[in-house]
Amino acid sequence: MSSPVPPPENDAFVIYADADADWCVRELITPLSEARLRVIHKRTFPPGLPELLAEDRAIRSSLCTIAFLTPEWVRSKQATFLADRAWAMERLVPVLAWECEPDPRVRDLTRIDLTDPTRWKDEFGRLLEHLGRTAQEAQAAAARTVVRGLQALSRLMTHPPVQQAVTGYEVSFQRAADEIESIGHLKALHDDFQTAEGSFRLVRRASSLAVAGPAADAPVEDELGEAADDLLADLRQLRQTAAQTGLPEHELPWLGQLGSIIDGLEAAMDGEASSLLGRPLERLQRMLGLVPPRINSRIVEGVARLSLVQVADSLQEVRTTFSQYQFDELAHARFDAFAKSVASLRTLARNLEALHANHNWLQAIDGSLLPLDRNRRPDRAEVADLWQDVVGPVSQLDAAAGPTWVGEFRARAREVDQALAQAGTPAGLRTLQRAFNTFRTELDQAFNRADRDLLTLCEQLRTVGQALRQTIERMQNA
């Protein structure tokens, strides 16, 4: 029996023309490395090893070989030679960085196209997925890099020049940390409401069984009691979370109502009277319909105010100021960790902006469809009139910021496009109505997915905010 093939040691070996080395490291290799991918290239070869042997080992030990395609790459005999070897092993992935005409064997392969800045995130996301790293994993890795960088910066502030330089940016750091903290509090409330909603549905189900008729005996009542106990525990946790946020009472106007609902449920449970559950459950249902959407809106508003770009610009200035500073060996290692974090923070800033934009584009689509909200059988003219205001926002959705749902959503939009063109017959009109209603259903799902993506990033930013707080404290206590 043959022995199992060991997994590749590296995710990617990148080949580039010598003239493009700095460009490739900056634009491709660094972002891949920040996504915690194991990337090797010419500059990482161990010293003393013959270059030909190092290249052969790199190709064989990597999941794939990435060709960084540029006009210089086409003219580089060494780069094309390496690509031929990787091509023969079916491990070559072309990445077009600048328009050029490579060898036909390379040109005929499916490639990643980074030449269009408006599609860079989408194409880079495809490359990450090919290498086994999802966009959210890469985003989480970027957040960890930022946290490590800020922690390293805090330690570097034992050097008075660094302390003095960083203190000049205290206001922008404080503003960002405050906004991240506020978003984190709202995210915690959002999560607790979501948990409570799940328990509420279980109580409703058990309650309906309890009044279903003669077959509804004691075991059903036991199930209702257990479900109500779980709901009470979740609501108490929600109340505790609200108290821990430190938000003023006027920002939590529903808190008194929540207390009244908890009291009503407790009274029903203490009296073992399931009939008394009805009133507090009705009030809770109304609250679940009103409050979580408002909290979600406030999270989106906070995201719009949060300027990670401003923080990244400040950190870039610190990095530039001390790039030639003579640190000792330990401090130099800390500076390197800090320097790497600047690009990662810009990645998070771009992702946050894209996720916020996706939310806004979906709102624009929803607003355009509102006139047909209750019409499940619109005629062709009604759909066509609204659809012209939908096509633009659909095209603006950032697939890199929603790789799990944007493609599906656009596919449903294309189905409406096609059905509109063929809606001249009764059968064609029915096809259009089905496609249009499916699109509206998909819009609701897209909203949920986009909000989940945004909330996931908000959770990852929480650790960044904590690291910013530590940096601010170091400034103030120095």
Coordinates of C-alpha atoms in Angstrom, one line a residue:
M1 CA 0.0 0.0 0.0
S2 CA 1.4 3.4 -0.9
S3 CA 2.1 5.9 1.8
P4 CA -0.1 9.0 2.1
V5 CA 1.0 12.1 0.3
P6 CA 2.0 14.7 2.9
P7 CA 0.2 18.1 2.7
P8 CA 2.2 20.9 1.0
E9 CA 4.5 22.8 3.3
N10 CA 3.5 26.2 1.8
D11 CA 0.3 27.6 0.4
A12 CA 2.0 29.5 -2.5
F13 CA 5.3 30.1 -4.2
V14 CA 5.3 33.5 -6.0
I15 CA 7.4 34.1 -9.0
Y16 CA 8.1 37.6 -10.3
A17 CA 10.5 39.4 -12.5
D18 CA 13.4 40.9 -10.5
A19 CA 12.3 44.4 -11.6
D20 CA 8.9 43.9 -10.1
A21 CA 10.1 42.4 -6.8
D22 CA 9.2 45.4 -4.5
W23 CA 5.9 45.9 -6.2
C24 CA 4.9 42.2 -5.9
V25 CA 5.9 42.0 -2.3
R26 CA 3.8 45.1 -1.5
E27 CA 0.7 44.4 -3.5
L28 CA 0.4 40.6 -3.5
I29 CA 2.8 38.8 -1.1
T30 CA 2.2 41.0 2.0
P31 CA -1.7 40.8 1.8
L32 CA -1.4 37.0 1.3
S33 CA 0.9 36.8 4.3
E34 CA -1.4 38.9 6.4
A35 CA -4.1 36.4 5.7
R36 CA -1.8 33.8 7.5
L37 CA -1.0 32.0 4.3
R38 CA 2.4 30.4 4.0
V39 CA 3.9 32.3 1.1
I40 CA 7.5 31.9 -0.1
H41 CA 9.4 33.7 -2.9
K42 CA 12.9 34.4 -4.1
R43 CA 13.8 36.6 -1.2
T44 CA 12.8 34.0 1.4
F45 CA 15.2 31.3 0.0
P46 CA 17.7 30.1 2.6
P47 CA 21.2 31.5 2.0
G48 CA 23.8 29.1 0.6
L49 CA 21.3 26.9 -1.3
P50 CA 21.8 26.8 -5.1
E51 CA 19.0 28.9 -6.6
L52 CA 17.9 26.2 -9.1
L53 CA 17.5 23.7 -6.2
A54 CA 15.7 26.2 -4.1
E55 CA 13.2 27.0 -6.9
D56 CA 12.5 23.3 -7.5
R57 CA 11.9 22.7 -3.8
A58 CA 9.6 25.8 -3.7
I59 CA 7.4 24.5 -6.6
R60 CA 7.2 21.0 -5.2
S61 CA 6.5 22.1 -1.6
S62 CA 3.7 24.6 -2.4
L63 CA 0.0 24.1 -3.1
C64 CA 0.4 26.3 -6.1
T65 CA 2.8 28.6 -7.9
I66 CA 1.6 32.1 -8.5
A67 CA 2.9 34.0 -11.6
F68 CA 2.9 37.8 -11.0
L69 CA 2.2 38.7 -14.7
T70 CA 3.6 42.0 -16.0
P71 CA 5.5 43.1 -19.2
E72 CA 8.7 42.6 -17.2
W73 CA 7.6 39.1 -16.3
V74 CA 7.1 38.3 -20.0
R75 CA 10.6 39.5 -20.8
S76 CA 12.1 37.5 -17.9
K77 CA 13.5 34.2 -19.1
Q78 CA 13.9 32.9 -15.5
A79 CA 10.3 33.7 -14.6
T80 CA 8.9 32.1 -17.6
F81 CA 11.1 29.1 -17.1
L82 CA 9.8 28.6 -13.6
A83 CA 6.2 29.0 -14.8
D84 CA 6.8 26.3 -17.4
R85 CA 7.8 23.9 -14.6
A86 CA 4.9 24.8 -12.4
W87 CA 2.5 24.5 -15.5
A88 CA 3.8 21.0 -16.2
M89 CA 2.9 20.0 -12.6
E90 CA -0.6 21.7 -13.0
R91 CA 0.1 24.0 -10.1
L92 CA 0.3 27.4 -11.9
V93 CA -2.0 30.2 -11.0
P94 CA -1.6 33.3 -13.2
V95 CA -2.2 36.7 -11.5
L96 CA -2.4 39.6 -13.9
A97 CA -0.9 42.7 -12.3
W98 CA -0.4 44.7 -15.5
E99 CA -1.7 44.1 -19.1
C100 CA 0.7 41.9 -21.0
E101 CA 0.8 38.9 -23.4
P102 CA 2.3 35.9 -21.7
D103 CA 3.1 32.5 -23.3
P104 CA -0.1 30.9 -24.7
R105 CA 0.0 28.1 -22.1
V106 CA -0.1 30.7 -19.4
R107 CA -2.6 32.9 -21.2
D108 CA -5.1 30.0 -21.6
L109 CA -5.3 29.3 -17.8
T110 CA -8.0 30.8 -15.7
R111 CA -6.4 33.8 -14.0
I112 CA -6.8 36.3 -11.3
D113 CA -7.1 39.9 -12.7
L114 CA -5.8 42.6 -10.4
T115 CA -5.6 45.3 -13.1
D116 CA -8.9 46.9 -12.3
P117 CA -8.9 48.7 -8.9
T118 CA -12.7 48.5 -8.7
R119 CA -12.6 44.7 -8.8
W120 CA -9.4 44.1 -6.8
K121 CA -11.2 43.0 -3.6
D122 CA -13.4 40.6 -5.6
E123 CA -10.5 39.1 -7.5
F124 CA -8.2 38.9 -4.4
G125 CA -11.1 37.1 -2.6
R126 CA -11.2 34.5 -5.4
L127 CA -7.4 33.9 -4.9
L128 CA -7.9 33.5 -1.1
E129 CA -10.7 31.0 -1.6
H130 CA -8.6 29.1 -4.0
L131 CA -5.8 28.9 -1.4
G132 CA -8.3 27.8 1.2
R133 CA -8.6 31.0 3.1
T134 CA -12.0 32.7 3.2
A135 CA -12.5 36.4 3.2
Q136 CA -13.6 36.3 6.8
E137 CA -10.6 34.3 7.9
A138 CA -8.4 36.8 6.2
Q139 CA -10.2 39.6 7.9
A140 CA -9.8 37.9 11.3
A141 CA -6.1 37.5 10.6
A142 CA -5.8 41.2 9.7
A143 CA -7.5 42.1 13.0
R144 CA -5.0 40.0 14.9
T145 CA -2.1 41.6 13.1
V146 CA -3.4 45.1 14.0
V147 CA -3.8 44.1 17.7
R148 CA -0.2 42.7 17.8
G149 CA 1.0 45.9 16.1
L150 CA -0.7 48.2 18.6
Q151 CA 0.6 46.2 21.5
A152 CA 4.1 46.5 20.1
L153 CA 3.6 50.2 19.7
S154 CA 2.6 50.5 23.3
R155 CA 5.8 48.8 24.3
L156 CA 7.9 51.0 22.0
M157 CA 6.6 54.0 23.9
T158 CA 9.2 53.5 26.5
H159 CA 11.3 55.4 24.0
P160 CA 10.6 59.1 24.6
P161 CA 10.7 60.1 20.9
V162 CA 8.1 57.5 20.1
Q163 CA 6.0 58.5 23.1
Q164 CA 6.0 62.1 22.0
A165 CA 5.1 61.3 18.4
V166 CA 2.2 59.0 19.3
T167 CA 0.8 61.3 21.9
G168 CA 0.1 63.8 19.1
Y169 CA -2.6 61.4 17.7
E170 CA -4.4 60.8 21.0
V171 CA -7.6 62.5 19.9
S172 CA -8.0 60.4 16.8
F173 CA -7.2 57.2 18.7
Q174 CA -9.6 58.2 21.5
R175 CA -12.4 58.9 19.0
A176 CA -12.0 55.6 17.2
A177 CA -11.7 53.6 20.5
D178 CA -14.9 55.3 21.8
E179 CA -16.8 54.5 18.6
I180 CA -15.6 50.9 18.6
E181 CA -16.6 50.5 22.2
S182 CA -20.1 51.9 21.5
I183 CA -20.5 49.6 18.5
G184 CA -19.4 46.6 20.7
H185 CA -22.0 47.4 23.4
L186 CA -24.7 47.6 20.7
K187 CA -23.4 44.3 19.2
A188 CA -23.7 42.6 22.6
L189 CA -27.3 43.8 23.0
H190 CA -28.1 42.7 19.4
D191 CA -26.7 39.2 20.2
D192 CA -28.7 38.9 23.4
F193 CA -31.9 40.0 21.7
Q194 CA -31.2 37.3 19.0
T195 CA -30.8 34.7 21.7
A196 CA -34.0 35.8 23.5
E197 CA -35.9 35.7 20.2
G198 CA -34.9 32.0 19.8
S199 CA -36.2 31.2 23.3
F200 CA -39.4 33.2 22.6
R201 CA -40.2 31.1 19.6
L202 CA -39.7 27.9 21.7
V203 CA -42.1 29.3 24.3
R204 CA -44.7 30.1 21.6
R205 CA -44.4 26.6 20.2
A206 CA -44.8 25.0 23.6
S207 CA -47.6 27.3 24.5
S208 CA -49.6 26.4 21.3
L209 CA -49.1 22.7 22.2
A210 CA -50.3 23.2 25.7
V211 CA -53.7 24.6 24.5
A212 CA -54.0 22.1 21.5
G213 CA -56.7 20.0 23.2
P214 CA -57.2 16.9 25.3
A215 CA -54.0 15.4 24.2
A216 CA -52.1 18.3 25.7
D217 CA -51.2 16.7 29.0
A218 CA -48.7 17.3 31.8
P219 CA -45.5 16.6 29.7
V220 CA -46.5 19.5 27.4
E221 CA -46.9 21.7 30.4
D222 CA -43.4 20.6 31.5
E223 CA -42.0 21.6 28.1
L224 CA -43.7 25.0 28.4
G225 CA -42.2 25.5 31.8
E226 CA -38.7 24.7 30.7
A227 CA -39.0 26.9 27.7
A228 CA -40.3 29.8 29.8
D229 CA -37.4 29.3 32.3
D230 CA -34.9 29.5 29.4
L231 CA -36.6 32.7 28.1
L232 CA -36.5 34.3 31.5
A233 CA -32.8 33.5 31.9
D234 CA -32.1 35.1 28.5
L235 CA -34.1 38.2 29.3
R236 CA -32.3 38.6 32.6
Q237 CA -29.0 38.3 30.7
L238 CA -30.2 41.0 28.3
R239 CA -31.1 43.3 31.2
Q240 CA -27.7 42.7 32.7
T241 CA -25.9 43.3 29.5
A242 CA -27.8 46.6 29.0
A243 CA -26.7 47.7 32.5
Q244 CA -23.1 46.8 31.8
T245 CA -22.9 48.8 28.6
G246 CA -22.9 52.0 30.6
L247 CA -25.1 53.6 28.0
P248 CA -27.4 56.4 29.4
E249 CA -31.0 55.6 30.1
H250 CA -32.3 57.7 27.2
E251 CA -30.5 55.4 24.8
L252 CA -32.2 52.4 26.3
P253 CA -35.8 53.5 26.5
W254 CA -37.0 49.9 26.3
L255 CA -35.3 48.8 29.5
G256 CA -38.3 49.7 31.7
Q257 CA -40.6 47.7 29.5
L258 CA -38.2 44.8 29.6
G259 CA -38.3 44.8 33.4
S260 CA -42.1 44.8 33.3
I261 CA -42.1 41.8 30.9
I262 CA -39.7 39.9 33.1
D263 CA -42.0 40.6 36.2
G264 CA -45.0 39.3 34.3
L265 CA -43.3 36.1 33.2
E266 CA -42.0 35.5 36.7
A267 CA -45.5 36.0 38.2
A268 CA -46.9 33.5 35.7
M269 CA -44.2 31.0 36.5
D270 CA -44.5 31.4 40.3
G271 CA -48.3 30.9 40.1
E272 CA -47.9 28.0 37.7
A273 CA -50.5 29.6 35.5
S274 CA -49.7 29.3 31.8
S275 CA -52.7 31.4 31.0
L276 CA -50.9 34.4 32.5
L277 CA -48.1 34.1 30.0
G278 CA -50.1 35.5 27.2
R279 CA -49.9 39.3 28.0
P280 CA -46.1 39.5 28.7
L281 CA -45.4 37.3 25.6
E282 CA -47.5 39.7 23.5
R283 CA -45.5 42.7 24.8
L284 CA -42.3 40.9 24.2
Q285 CA -43.2 40.0 20.7
R286 CA -43.8 43.7 20.0
M287 CA -40.5 44.6 21.6
L288 CA -38.6 42.0 19.5
G289 CA -40.2 43.5 16.4
L290 CA -39.2 47.1 17.2
V291 CA -36.0 47.2 19.3
P292 CA -33.5 44.9 17.4
P293 CA -33.9 46.7 14.1
R294 CA -33.3 50.1 15.9
I295 CA -30.1 48.7 17.5
N296 CA -29.0 47.4 14.1
S297 CA -29.5 50.9 12.6
R298 CA -27.5 52.4 15.4
I299 CA -24.6 50.0 14.7
V300 CA -24.7 51.0 11.0
E301 CA -24.7 54.7 12.1
G302 CA -21.7 54.0 14.3
V303 CA -19.8 52.2 11.5
A304 CA -20.4 55.3 9.3
R305 CA -18.8 57.5 11.9
L306 CA -15.9 55.3 12.6
S307 CA -12.8 56.4 10.7
L308 CA -10.2 53.6 10.7
V309 CA -8.6 55.4 7.8
Q310 CA -7.7 58.3 10.0
V311 CA -6.1 56.0 12.6
A312 CA -4.2 54.2 9.8
D313 CA -2.9 57.5 8.5
S314 CA -1.7 58.5 11.9
L315 CA 0.0 55.2 12.4
Q316 CA 1.6 55.5 8.9
E317 CA 3.1 58.8 9.9
V318 CA 4.6 57.3 13.1
R319 CA 5.9 54.4 11.0
T320 CA 7.5 56.8 8.5
T321 CA 9.0 59.0 11.2
F322 CA 10.8 56.1 12.9
S323 CA 11.6 53.9 9.9
Q324 CA 15.3 54.9 10.2
Y325 CA 15.4 55.2 14.0
Q326 CA 18.2 53.2 15.6
F327 CA 16.3 50.8 17.9
D328 CA 18.0 48.0 19.8
E329 CA 17.3 44.4 18.6
L330 CA 14.2 43.8 20.7
A331 CA 12.7 47.2 20.0
H332 CA 13.4 46.7 16.3
A333 CA 11.4 43.5 16.3
R334 CA 8.5 45.4 18.0
F335 CA 8.8 48.1 15.4
D336 CA 8.5 45.5 12.6
A337 CA 5.4 44.1 14.2
F338 CA 3.9 47.6 14.4
A339 CA 4.9 48.4 10.8
K340 CA 3.1 45.3 9.5
S341 CA -0.1 46.3 11.3
V342 CA -0.6 49.5 9.3
A343 CA -1.5 47.7 6.0
S344 CA -3.7 45.4 8.0
L345 CA -5.6 48.3 9.5
R346 CA -6.1 49.7 6.0
T347 CA -7.5 46.3 5.0
L348 CA -10.0 46.4 7.9
A349 CA -10.9 50.0 7.0
R350 CA -11.6 49.0 3.3
N351 CA -13.7 46.0 4.5
L352 CA -15.7 48.2 6.9
E353 CA -16.4 50.7 4.2
A354 CA -17.4 48.0 1.7
L355 CA -19.7 46.3 4.2
H356 CA -21.3 49.6 5.1
A357 CA -21.7 50.4 1.4
N358 CA -23.3 46.9 0.8
H359 CA -25.9 47.6 3.5
N360 CA -26.7 51.0 2.0
W361 CA -27.0 49.6 -1.6
L362 CA -29.4 46.9 -0.3
Q363 CA -31.5 49.7 1.4
A364 CA -31.6 51.5 -1.9
I365 CA -32.9 48.4 -3.6
D366 CA -35.5 47.8 -0.9
G367 CA -36.7 51.4 -1.2
S368 CA -37.0 51.1 -5.0
L369 CA -39.2 48.0 -4.6
L370 CA -41.4 49.4 -1.9
P371 CA -44.3 50.5 -4.2
L372 CA -44.8 46.8 -5.1
D373 CA -44.4 45.6 -1.6
R374 CA -47.9 44.0 -1.3
N375 CA -48.3 43.2 -5.0
R376 CA -47.3 39.5 -5.7
R377 CA -48.6 39.7 -9.3
P378 CA -47.2 42.9 -10.8
D379 CA -47.6 43.4 -14.6
R380 CA -44.5 43.8 -16.8
A381 CA -44.8 47.6 -16.9
E382 CA -44.8 47.9 -13.1
V383 CA -41.7 45.7 -12.8
A384 CA -39.9 47.4 -15.6
D385 CA -40.6 50.9 -14.1
L386 CA -39.0 50.0 -10.8
W387 CA -36.3 47.7 -12.1
Q388 CA -34.4 50.5 -13.8
D389 CA -33.7 51.8 -10.3
V390 CA -32.6 48.4 -9.0
V391 CA -30.0 47.4 -11.6
G392 CA -27.5 50.1 -10.7
P393 CA -27.4 49.3 -6.9
V394 CA -27.1 45.6 -7.6
S395 CA -24.1 46.2 -9.8
Q396 CA -22.5 48.3 -7.0
L397 CA -22.6 45.5 -4.4
D398 CA -19.0 44.5 -3.4
A399 CA -18.6 40.7 -3.8
A400 CA -15.4 40.7 -1.8
A401 CA -17.3 42.1 1.1
G402 CA -20.1 39.5 0.7
P403 CA -18.6 36.5 -1.1
T404 CA -21.2 34.0 0.2
W405 CA -24.2 35.9 -1.0
V406 CA -23.5 38.6 -3.6
G407 CA -23.1 36.2 -6.4
E408 CA -26.3 34.4 -5.6
F409 CA -28.2 37.7 -5.3
R410 CA -26.9 39.0 -8.7
A411 CA -27.9 35.7 -10.3
R412 CA -31.5 36.3 -9.1
A413 CA -31.3 39.8 -10.6
R414 CA -30.2 38.4 -13.9
E415 CA -33.2 36.0 -13.9
V416 CA -35.5 39.1 -13.6
D417 CA -33.6 40.8 -16.4
Q418 CA -34.1 37.8 -18.7
A419 CA -37.7 37.3 -17.7
L420 CA -38.4 41.0 -18.4
A421 CA -37.2 40.5 -21.9
Q422 CA -39.5 37.6 -22.5
A423 CA -42.6 38.8 -20.6
G424 CA -44.7 39.5 -23.7
T425 CA -46.9 36.4 -23.3
P426 CA -49.0 35.2 -20.4
A427 CA -46.5 32.4 -19.7
G428 CA -43.7 34.9 -19.9
L429 CA -45.4 37.2 -17.4
R430 CA -45.9 34.3 -14.9
T431 CA -42.2 33.6 -15.3
L432 CA -41.4 37.2 -14.6
Q433 CA -43.6 37.3 -11.5
R434 CA -42.0 34.2 -10.1
A435 CA -38.5 35.6 -10.8
F436 CA -39.4 39.0 -9.3
N437 CA -40.9 37.4 -6.1
T438 CA -37.9 35.2 -5.7
F439 CA -35.6 38.2 -6.0
R440 CA -37.6 40.0 -3.3
T441 CA -37.2 36.9 -1.0
E442 CA -33.5 36.8 -1.8
L443 CA -33.3 40.5 -0.9
D444 CA -34.5 39.7 2.7
Q445 CA -31.9 37.0 2.9
A446 CA -29.2 39.3 1.5
F447 CA -30.0 41.9 4.2
N448 CA -29.5 39.2 6.9
R449 CA -26.2 38.0 5.4
A450 CA -24.9 41.5 4.9
D451 CA -25.7 42.5 8.5
R452 CA -24.1 39.3 9.8
D453 CA -20.9 40.1 7.8
L454 CA -20.9 43.6 9.3
L455 CA -21.6 42.4 12.8
T456 CA -18.7 39.8 12.4
L457 CA -16.3 42.6 11.6
C458 CA -17.6 44.7 14.5
E459 CA -16.8 41.8 16.8
Q460 CA -13.3 41.5 15.4
L461 CA -12.8 45.3 15.8
R462 CA -13.6 45.0 19.5
T463 CA -10.1 43.6 20.1
V464 CA -8.7 46.4 18.0
G465 CA -10.5 48.9 20.2
Q466 CA -9.2 47.3 23.4
A467 CA -5.6 47.5 22.0
L468 CA -6.2 51.2 21.1
R469 CA -7.4 51.8 24.7
Q470 CA -4.2 50.3 26.0
T471 CA -2.1 52.5 23.8
I472 CA -4.0 55.6 25.0
E473 CA -3.5 54.5 28.6
R474 CA 0.2 54.2 28.0
M475 CA 0.2 57.7 26.5
Q476 CA -1.6 59.2 29.5
N477 CA 0.5 57.3 32.2
A478 CA 3.9 57.9 30.7

